[in-house]
CSV table of C-alpha atoms in Angstrom, one decimal:
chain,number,residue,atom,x,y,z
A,1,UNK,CA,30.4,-14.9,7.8
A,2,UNK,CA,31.0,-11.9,6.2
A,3,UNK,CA,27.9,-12.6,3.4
A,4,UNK,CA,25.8,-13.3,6.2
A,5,UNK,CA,26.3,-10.1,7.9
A,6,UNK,CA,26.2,-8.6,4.6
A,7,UNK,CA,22.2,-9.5,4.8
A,8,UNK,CA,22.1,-8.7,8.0
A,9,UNK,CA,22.7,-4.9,7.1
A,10,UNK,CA,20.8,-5.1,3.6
A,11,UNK,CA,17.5,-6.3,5.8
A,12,UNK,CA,18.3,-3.7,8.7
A,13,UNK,CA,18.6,-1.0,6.0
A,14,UNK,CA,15.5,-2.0,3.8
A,15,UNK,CA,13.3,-2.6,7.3
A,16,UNK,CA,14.3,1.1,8.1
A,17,UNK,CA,13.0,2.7,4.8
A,18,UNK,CA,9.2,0.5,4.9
A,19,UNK,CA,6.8,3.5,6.0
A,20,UNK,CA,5.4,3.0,9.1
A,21,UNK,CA,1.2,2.9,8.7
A,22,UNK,CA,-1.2,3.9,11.4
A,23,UNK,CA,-4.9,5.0,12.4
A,24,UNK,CA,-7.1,6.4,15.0
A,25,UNK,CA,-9.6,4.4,15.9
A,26,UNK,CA,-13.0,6.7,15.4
A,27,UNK,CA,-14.8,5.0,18.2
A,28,UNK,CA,-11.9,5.5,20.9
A,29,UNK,CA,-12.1,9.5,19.2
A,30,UNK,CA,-15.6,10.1,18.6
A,31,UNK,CA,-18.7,9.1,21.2
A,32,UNK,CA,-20.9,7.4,18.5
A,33,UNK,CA,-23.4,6.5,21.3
A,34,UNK,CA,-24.5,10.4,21.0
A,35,UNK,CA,-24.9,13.1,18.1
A,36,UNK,CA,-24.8,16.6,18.1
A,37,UNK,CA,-26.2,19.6,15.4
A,38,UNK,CA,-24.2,22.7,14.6
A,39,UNK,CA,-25.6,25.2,12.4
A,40,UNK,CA,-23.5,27.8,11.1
A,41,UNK,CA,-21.1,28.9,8.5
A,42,UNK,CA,-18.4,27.3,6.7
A,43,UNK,CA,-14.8,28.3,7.2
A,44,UNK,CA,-12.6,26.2,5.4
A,45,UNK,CA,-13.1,23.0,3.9
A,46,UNK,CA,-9.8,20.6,3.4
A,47,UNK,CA,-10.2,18.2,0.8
A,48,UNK,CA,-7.0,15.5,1.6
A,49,UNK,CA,-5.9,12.6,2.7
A,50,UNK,CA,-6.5,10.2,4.7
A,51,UNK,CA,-9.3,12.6,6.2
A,52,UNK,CA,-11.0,15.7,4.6
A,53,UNK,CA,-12.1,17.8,7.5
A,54,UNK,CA,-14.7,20.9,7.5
A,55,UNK,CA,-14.7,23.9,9.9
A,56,UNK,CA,-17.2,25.3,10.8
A,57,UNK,CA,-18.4,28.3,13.0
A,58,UNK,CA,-21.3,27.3,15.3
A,59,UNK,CA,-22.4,28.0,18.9
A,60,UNK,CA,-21.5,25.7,22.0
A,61,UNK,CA,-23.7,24.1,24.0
A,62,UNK,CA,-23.5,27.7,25.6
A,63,UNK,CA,-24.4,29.8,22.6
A,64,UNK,CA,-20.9,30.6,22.4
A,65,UNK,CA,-19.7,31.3,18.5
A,66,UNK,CA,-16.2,28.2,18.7
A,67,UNK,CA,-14.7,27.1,15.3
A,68,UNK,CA,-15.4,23.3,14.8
A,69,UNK,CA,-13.0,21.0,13.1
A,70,UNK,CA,-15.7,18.3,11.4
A,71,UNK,CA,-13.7,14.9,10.1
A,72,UNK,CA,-15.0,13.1,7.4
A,73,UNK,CA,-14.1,10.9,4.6
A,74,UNK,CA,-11.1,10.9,2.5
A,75,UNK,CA,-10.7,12.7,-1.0
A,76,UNK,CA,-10.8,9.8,-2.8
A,77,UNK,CA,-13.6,8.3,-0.8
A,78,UNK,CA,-15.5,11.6,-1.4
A,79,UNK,CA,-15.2,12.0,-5.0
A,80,UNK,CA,-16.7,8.5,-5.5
A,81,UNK,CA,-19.8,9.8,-3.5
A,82,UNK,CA,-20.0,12.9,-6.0
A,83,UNK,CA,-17.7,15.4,-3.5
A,84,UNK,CA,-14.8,17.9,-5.2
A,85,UNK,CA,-12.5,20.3,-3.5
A,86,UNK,CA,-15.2,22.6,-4.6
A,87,UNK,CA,-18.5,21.7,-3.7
A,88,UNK,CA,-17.8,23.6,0.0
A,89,UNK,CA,-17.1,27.3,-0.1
A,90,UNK,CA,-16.0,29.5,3.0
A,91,UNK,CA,-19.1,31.2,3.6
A,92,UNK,CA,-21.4,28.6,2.5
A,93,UNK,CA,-24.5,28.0,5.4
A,94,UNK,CA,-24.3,24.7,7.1
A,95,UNK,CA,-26.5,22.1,9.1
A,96,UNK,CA,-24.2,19.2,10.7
A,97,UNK,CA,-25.1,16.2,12.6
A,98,UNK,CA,-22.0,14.2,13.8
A,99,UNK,CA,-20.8,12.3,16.7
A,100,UNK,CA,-18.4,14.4,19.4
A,101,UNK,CA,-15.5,14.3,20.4
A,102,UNK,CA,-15.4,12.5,23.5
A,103,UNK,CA,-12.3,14.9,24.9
A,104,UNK,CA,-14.7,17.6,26.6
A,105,UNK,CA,-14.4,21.1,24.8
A,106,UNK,CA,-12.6,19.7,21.4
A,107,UNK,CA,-14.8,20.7,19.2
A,108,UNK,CA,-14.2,18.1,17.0
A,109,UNK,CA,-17.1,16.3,15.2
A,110,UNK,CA,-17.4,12.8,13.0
A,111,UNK,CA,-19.3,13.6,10.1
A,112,UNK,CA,-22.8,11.9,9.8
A,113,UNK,CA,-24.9,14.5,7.6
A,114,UNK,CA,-24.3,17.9,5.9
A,115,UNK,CA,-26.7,20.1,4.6
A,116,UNK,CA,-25.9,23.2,2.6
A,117,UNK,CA,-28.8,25.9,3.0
A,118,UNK,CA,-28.4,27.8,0.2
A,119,UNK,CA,-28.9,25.2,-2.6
A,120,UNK,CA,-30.5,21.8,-0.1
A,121,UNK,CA,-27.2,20.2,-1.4
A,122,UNK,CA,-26.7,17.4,1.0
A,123,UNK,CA,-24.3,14.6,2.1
A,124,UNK,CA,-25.2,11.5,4.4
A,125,UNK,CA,-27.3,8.6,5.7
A,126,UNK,CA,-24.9,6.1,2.9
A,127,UNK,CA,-25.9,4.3,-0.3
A,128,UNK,CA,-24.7,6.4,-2.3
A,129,UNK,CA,-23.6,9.8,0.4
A,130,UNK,CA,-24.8,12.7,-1.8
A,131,UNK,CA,-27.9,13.9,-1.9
A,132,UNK,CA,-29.6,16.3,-4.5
């Protein structure tokens, strides 16, 4: 009895430490059926984990200046497709074309393309993401 409750604990206490793993579904966040443009300037660009995300500032759908939050790939995903944590800059001059968010007035984008005007660096449209 008592080695049986003995495992009883032990698998209790090892269940308890097993991280818990979970996603967002990108089609219940993002309305793939439709894509939007901003064009603006770079913010800040967060090269992470398990989503790197871009912000950008860009006019509404009103021509009002709002801060977008743009998800996109992971770090390590990115880096394969030529990406750093410095290929973006704050400042840098941005095109975008990504599917909305479909909660109205988010301001949140899934990444499809990225164009950089300053040098026609450019990210998008797969094989290989990055494009020259």
């Amino acid at each position: 009895m008592k080695g049986a409750m003995f495992l009883i604990v032990l698998l209790g206490t090892l269940g308890l430490g097993v991280t818990a793993r979970g996603h967002h579904s990108l089609a219940a966040t993002y309305d793939s059926n439709m894509e939007i443009t901003l064009e603006g300037r770079l913010v800040q660009f967060q090269f992470r984990n398990p989503h790197s995300f871009v912000h950008v500032e860009a006019p509404d759908e009103n021509g009002n200046m709002q801060r977008w939050a743009v998800e996109w790939g992971g770090a390590g995903q990115l880096r394969g497709q030529g990406v750093t944590r410095t290929t973006l800059k704050p400042g840098d001059g941005v095109i975008i074309t990504g599917s909305p968010s479909r909660e109205a007035g988010a301001h949140r984008v899934k990444m499809n393309t990225l164009h950089r005007l300053s040098d026609g660096f450019g990210w998008g449209e797969r094989p290989g993401e990055v494009v020259d």
